[in-house]
PDB file of C-alpha atoms in Angstrom:
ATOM      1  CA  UNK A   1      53.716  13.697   5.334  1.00 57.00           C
ATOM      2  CA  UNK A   2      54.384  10.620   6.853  1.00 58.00           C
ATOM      3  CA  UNK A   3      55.133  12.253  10.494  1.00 61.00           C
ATOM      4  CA  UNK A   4      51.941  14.426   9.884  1.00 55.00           C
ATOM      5  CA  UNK A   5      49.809  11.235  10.231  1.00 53.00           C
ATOM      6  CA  UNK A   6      51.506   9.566  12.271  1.00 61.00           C
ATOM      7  CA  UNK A   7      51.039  12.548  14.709  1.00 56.00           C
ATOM      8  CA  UNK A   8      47.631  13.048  13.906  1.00 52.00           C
ATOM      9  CA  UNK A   9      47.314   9.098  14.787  1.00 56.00           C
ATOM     10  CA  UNK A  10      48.696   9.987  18.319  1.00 53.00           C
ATOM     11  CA  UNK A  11      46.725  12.596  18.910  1.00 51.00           C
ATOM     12  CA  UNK A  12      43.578  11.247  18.458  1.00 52.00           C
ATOM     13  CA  UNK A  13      44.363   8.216  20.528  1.00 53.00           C
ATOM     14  CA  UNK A  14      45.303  10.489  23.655  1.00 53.00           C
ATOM     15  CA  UNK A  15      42.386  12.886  23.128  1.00 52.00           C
ATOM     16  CA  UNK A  16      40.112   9.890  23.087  1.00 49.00           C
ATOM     17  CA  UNK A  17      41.166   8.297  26.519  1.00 50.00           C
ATOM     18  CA  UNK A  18      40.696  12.099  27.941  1.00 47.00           C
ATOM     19  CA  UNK A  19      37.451  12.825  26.362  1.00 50.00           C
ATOM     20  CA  UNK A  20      35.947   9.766  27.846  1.00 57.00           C
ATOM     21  CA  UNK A  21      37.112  10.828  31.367  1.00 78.00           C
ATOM     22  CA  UNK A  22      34.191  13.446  32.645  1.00 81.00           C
ATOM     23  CA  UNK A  23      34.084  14.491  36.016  1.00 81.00           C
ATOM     24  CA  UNK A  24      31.160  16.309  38.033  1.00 80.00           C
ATOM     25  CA  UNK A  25      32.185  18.688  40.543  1.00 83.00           C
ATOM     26  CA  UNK A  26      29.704  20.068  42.823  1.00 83.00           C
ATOM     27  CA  UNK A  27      30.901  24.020  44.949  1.00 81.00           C
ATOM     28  CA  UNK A  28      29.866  24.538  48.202  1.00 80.00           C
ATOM     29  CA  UNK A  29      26.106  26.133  47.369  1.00 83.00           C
ATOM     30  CA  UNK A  30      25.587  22.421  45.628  1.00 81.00           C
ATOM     31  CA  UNK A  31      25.626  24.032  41.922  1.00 83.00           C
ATOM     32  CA  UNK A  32      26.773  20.745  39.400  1.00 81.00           C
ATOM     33  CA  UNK A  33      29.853  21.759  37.294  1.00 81.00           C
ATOM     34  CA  UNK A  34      31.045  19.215  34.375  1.00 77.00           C
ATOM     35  CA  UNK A  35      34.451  18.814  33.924  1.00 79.00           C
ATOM     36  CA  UNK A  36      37.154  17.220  32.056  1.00 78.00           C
ATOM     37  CA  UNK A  37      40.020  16.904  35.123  1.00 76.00           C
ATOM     38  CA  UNK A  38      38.677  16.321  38.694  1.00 69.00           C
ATOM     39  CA  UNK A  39      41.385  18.516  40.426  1.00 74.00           C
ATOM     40  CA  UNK A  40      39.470  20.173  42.601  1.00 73.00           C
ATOM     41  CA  UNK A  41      37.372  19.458  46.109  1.00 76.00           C
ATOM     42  CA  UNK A  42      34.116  17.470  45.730  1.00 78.00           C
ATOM     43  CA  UNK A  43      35.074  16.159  42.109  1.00 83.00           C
ATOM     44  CA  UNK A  44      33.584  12.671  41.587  1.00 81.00           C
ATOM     45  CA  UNK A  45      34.518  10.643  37.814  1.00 80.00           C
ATOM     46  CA  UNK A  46      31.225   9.678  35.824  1.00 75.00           C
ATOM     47  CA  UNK A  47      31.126   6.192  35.036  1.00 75.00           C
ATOM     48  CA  UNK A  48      29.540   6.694  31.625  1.00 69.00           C
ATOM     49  CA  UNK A  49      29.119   4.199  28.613  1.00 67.00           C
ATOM     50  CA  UNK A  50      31.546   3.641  26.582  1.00 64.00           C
ATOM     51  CA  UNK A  51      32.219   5.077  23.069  1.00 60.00           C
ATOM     52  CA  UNK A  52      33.205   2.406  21.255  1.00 61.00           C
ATOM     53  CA  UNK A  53      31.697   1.063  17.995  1.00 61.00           C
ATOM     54  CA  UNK A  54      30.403  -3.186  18.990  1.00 65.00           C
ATOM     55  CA  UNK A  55      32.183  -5.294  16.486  1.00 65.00           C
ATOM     56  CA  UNK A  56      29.723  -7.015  13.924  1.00 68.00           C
ATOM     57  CA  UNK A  57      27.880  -9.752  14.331  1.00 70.00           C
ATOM     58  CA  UNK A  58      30.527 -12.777  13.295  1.00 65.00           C
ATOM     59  CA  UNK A  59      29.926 -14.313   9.877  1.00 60.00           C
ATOM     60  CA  UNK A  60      29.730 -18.318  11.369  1.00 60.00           C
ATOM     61  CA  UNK A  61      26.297 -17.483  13.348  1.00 59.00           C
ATOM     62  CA  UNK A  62      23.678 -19.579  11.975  1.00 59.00           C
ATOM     63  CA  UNK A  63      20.941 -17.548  10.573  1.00 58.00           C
ATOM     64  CA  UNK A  64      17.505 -17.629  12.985  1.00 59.00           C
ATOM     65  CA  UNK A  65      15.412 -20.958  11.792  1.00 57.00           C
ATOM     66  CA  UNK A  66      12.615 -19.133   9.840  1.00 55.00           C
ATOM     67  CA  UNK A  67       9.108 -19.753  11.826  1.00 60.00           C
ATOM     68  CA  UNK A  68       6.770 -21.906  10.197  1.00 60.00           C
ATOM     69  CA  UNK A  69       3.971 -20.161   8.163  1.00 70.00           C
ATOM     70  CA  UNK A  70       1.780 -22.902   8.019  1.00 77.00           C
ATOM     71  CA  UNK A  71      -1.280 -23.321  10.144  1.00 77.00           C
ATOM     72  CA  UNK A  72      -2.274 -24.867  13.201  1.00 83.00           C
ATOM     73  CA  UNK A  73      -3.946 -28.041  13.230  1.00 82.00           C
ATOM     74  CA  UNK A  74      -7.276 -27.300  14.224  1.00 84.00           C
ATOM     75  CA  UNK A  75      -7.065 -24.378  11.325  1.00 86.00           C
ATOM     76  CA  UNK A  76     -10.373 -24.108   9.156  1.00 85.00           C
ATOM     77  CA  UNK A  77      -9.329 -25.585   5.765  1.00 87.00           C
ATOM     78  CA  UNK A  78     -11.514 -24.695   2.128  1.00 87.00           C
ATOM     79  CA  UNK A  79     -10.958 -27.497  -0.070  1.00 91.00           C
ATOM     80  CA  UNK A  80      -9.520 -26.504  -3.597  1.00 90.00           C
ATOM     81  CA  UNK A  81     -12.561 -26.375  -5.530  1.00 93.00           C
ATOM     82  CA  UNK A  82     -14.645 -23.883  -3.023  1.00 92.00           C
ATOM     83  CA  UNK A  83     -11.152 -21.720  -2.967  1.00 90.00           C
ATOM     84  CA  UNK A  84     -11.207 -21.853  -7.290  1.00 91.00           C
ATOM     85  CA  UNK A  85     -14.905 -21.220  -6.862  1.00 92.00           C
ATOM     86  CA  UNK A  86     -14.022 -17.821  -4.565  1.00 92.00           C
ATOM     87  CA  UNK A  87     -11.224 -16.875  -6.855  1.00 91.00           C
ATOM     88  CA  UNK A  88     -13.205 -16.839  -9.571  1.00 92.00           C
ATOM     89  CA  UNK A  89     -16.321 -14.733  -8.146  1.00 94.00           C
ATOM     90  CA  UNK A  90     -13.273 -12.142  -7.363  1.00 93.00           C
ATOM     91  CA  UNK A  91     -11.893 -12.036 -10.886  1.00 93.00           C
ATOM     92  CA  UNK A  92     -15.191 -11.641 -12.088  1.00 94.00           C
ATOM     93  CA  UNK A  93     -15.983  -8.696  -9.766  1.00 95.00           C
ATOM     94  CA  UNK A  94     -12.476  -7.130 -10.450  1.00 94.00           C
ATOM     95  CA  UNK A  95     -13.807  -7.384 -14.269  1.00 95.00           C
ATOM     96  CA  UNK A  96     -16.813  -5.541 -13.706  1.00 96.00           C
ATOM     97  CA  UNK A  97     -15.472  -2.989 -11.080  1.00 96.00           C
ATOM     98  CA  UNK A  98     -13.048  -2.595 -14.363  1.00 95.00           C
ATOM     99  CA  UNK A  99     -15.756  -2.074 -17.040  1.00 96.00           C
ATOM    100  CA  UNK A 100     -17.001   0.203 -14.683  1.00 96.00           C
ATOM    101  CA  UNK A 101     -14.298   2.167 -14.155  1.00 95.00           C
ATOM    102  CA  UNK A 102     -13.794   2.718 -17.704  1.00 96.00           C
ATOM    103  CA  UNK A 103     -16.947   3.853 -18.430  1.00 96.00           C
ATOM    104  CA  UNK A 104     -17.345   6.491 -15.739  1.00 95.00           C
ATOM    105  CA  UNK A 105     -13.910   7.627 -16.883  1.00 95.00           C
ATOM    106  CA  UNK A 106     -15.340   7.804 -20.627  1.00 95.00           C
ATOM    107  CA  UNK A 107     -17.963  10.013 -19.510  1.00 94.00           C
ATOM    108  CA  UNK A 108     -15.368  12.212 -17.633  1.00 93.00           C
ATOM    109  CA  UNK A 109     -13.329  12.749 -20.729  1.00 92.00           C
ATOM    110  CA  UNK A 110     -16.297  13.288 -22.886  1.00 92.00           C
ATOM    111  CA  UNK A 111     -17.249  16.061 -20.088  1.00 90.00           C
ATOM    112  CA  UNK A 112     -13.819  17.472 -19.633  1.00 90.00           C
ATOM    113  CA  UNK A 113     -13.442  17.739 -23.902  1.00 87.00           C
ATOM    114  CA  UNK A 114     -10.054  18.052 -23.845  1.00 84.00           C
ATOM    115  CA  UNK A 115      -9.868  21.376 -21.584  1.00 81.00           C
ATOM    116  CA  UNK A 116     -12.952  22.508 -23.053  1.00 84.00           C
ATOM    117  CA  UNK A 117     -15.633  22.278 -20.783  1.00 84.00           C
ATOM    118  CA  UNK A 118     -19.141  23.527 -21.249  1.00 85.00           C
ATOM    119  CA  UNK A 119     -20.145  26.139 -19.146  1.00 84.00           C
ATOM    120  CA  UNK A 120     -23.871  25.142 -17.291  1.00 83.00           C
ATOM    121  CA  UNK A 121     -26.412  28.287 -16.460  1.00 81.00           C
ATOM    122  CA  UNK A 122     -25.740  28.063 -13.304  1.00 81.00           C
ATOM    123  CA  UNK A 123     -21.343  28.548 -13.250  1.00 77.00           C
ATOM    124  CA  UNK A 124     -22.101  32.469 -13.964  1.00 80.00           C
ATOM    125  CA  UNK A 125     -18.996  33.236 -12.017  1.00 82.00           C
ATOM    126  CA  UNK A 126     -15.753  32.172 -13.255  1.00 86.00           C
ATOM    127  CA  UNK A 127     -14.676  30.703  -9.900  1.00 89.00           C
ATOM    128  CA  UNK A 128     -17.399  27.770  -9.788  1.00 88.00           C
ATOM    129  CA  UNK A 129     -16.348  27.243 -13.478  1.00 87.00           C
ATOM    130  CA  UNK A 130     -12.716  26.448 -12.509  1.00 89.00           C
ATOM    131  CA  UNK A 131     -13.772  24.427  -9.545  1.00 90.00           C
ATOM    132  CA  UNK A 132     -15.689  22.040 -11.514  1.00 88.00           C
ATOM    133  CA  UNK A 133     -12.695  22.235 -14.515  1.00 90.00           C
ATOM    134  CA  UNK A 134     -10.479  20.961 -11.524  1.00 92.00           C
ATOM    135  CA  UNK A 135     -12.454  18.253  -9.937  1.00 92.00           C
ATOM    136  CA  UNK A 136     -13.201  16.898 -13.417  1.00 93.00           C
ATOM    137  CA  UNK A 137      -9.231  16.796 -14.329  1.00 94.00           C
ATOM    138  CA  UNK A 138      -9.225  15.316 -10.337  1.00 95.00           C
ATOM    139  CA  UNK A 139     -11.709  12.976 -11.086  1.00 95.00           C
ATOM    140  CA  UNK A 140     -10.372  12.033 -14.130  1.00 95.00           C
ATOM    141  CA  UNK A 141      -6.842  10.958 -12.714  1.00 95.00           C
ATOM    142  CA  UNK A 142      -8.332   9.038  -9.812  1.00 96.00           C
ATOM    143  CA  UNK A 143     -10.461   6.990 -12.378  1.00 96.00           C
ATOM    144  CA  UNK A 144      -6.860   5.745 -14.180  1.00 96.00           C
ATOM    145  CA  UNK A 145      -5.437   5.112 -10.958  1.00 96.00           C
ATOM    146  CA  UNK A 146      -8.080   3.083 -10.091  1.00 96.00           C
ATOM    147  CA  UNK A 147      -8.199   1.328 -13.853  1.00 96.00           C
ATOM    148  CA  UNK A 148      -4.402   0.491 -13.413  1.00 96.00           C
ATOM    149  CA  UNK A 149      -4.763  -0.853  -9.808  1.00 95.00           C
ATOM    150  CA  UNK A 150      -7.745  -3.401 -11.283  1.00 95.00           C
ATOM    151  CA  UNK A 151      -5.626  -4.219 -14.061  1.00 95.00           C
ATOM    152  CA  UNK A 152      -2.809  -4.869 -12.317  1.00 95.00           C
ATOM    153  CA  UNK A 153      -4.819  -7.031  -9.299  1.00 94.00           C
ATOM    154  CA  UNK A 154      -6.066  -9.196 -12.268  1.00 93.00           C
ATOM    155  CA  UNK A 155      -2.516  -9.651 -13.900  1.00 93.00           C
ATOM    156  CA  UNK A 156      -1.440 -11.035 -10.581  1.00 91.00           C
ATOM    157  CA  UNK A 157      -4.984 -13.448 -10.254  1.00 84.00           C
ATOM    158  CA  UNK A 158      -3.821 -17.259 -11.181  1.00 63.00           C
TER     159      UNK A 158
END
């Protein structure tokens, strides 16, 4: 087993150097031939990039000085209590865009009954019927969505 890899070891080494040596050979009517040997007339070796794998990146680099986030000089500042003032207007719109939200998705649940949805005068055929059975089950999942998005933008309000 031993002289099995050690074989194998060998023969990958040789077939490695030969691999990387490709010739193009070029016959008297100018048609290109690729090649491994360049025995014949009008052969020229292709100096092609190497194959090798570039070592890593050594472990005693210093890491890139991070860039400063803060802002220039001549920056706009908003003193702290305009900024609490504008955070506060947004918490209080995110509230009401939430009470909002969870009323129209009352009314879609009250509409959708649990699967059983009223049929109107005009839904004769069973096709409009369905349609407006989907786009109610639609409209109902887009309405949590958007309830657990506001929730979760308050949460992460100071």
């Amino acid at each position: 087993m031993k002289q099995y890899l050690i074989g194998l070891a060998f023969l990958f080494a040789f077939s490695s150097s030969a691999c990387a040596q490709i010739y193009v050979c070029t016959d008297a009517n100018g048609k290109k031939d690729y090649r491994n040997t360049g025995v014949t007339k009008g052969c020229k070796l292709l100096d092609l990039p190497s194959s090798a794998v570039p070592a890593p990146p050594s472990a005693n680099k210093k890491p890139a000085a991070a860039k400063s986030t803060s802002s220039p000089a001549n920056f706009p500042k908003v003193d702290d209590s305009t900024q609490k003032a504008r955070d506060s207007d947004r918490k209080q719109i995110l509230i009401d865009e939430l009470k909002v939200e969870e009323q129209k998705l009352e009314a879609l649940k009250k509409e959708y009954n649990g699967g059983d949805v009223e049929r109107r005068a005009d839904e004769r055929m069973p096709a409009k019927y369905v349609e407006r059975v989907n786009n109610l089950k639609n409209d109902i999942a887009r309405t949590e969505k958007n309830i657990e998005a506001l929730k979760r933008e308050i949460s992460n309000l100071k």
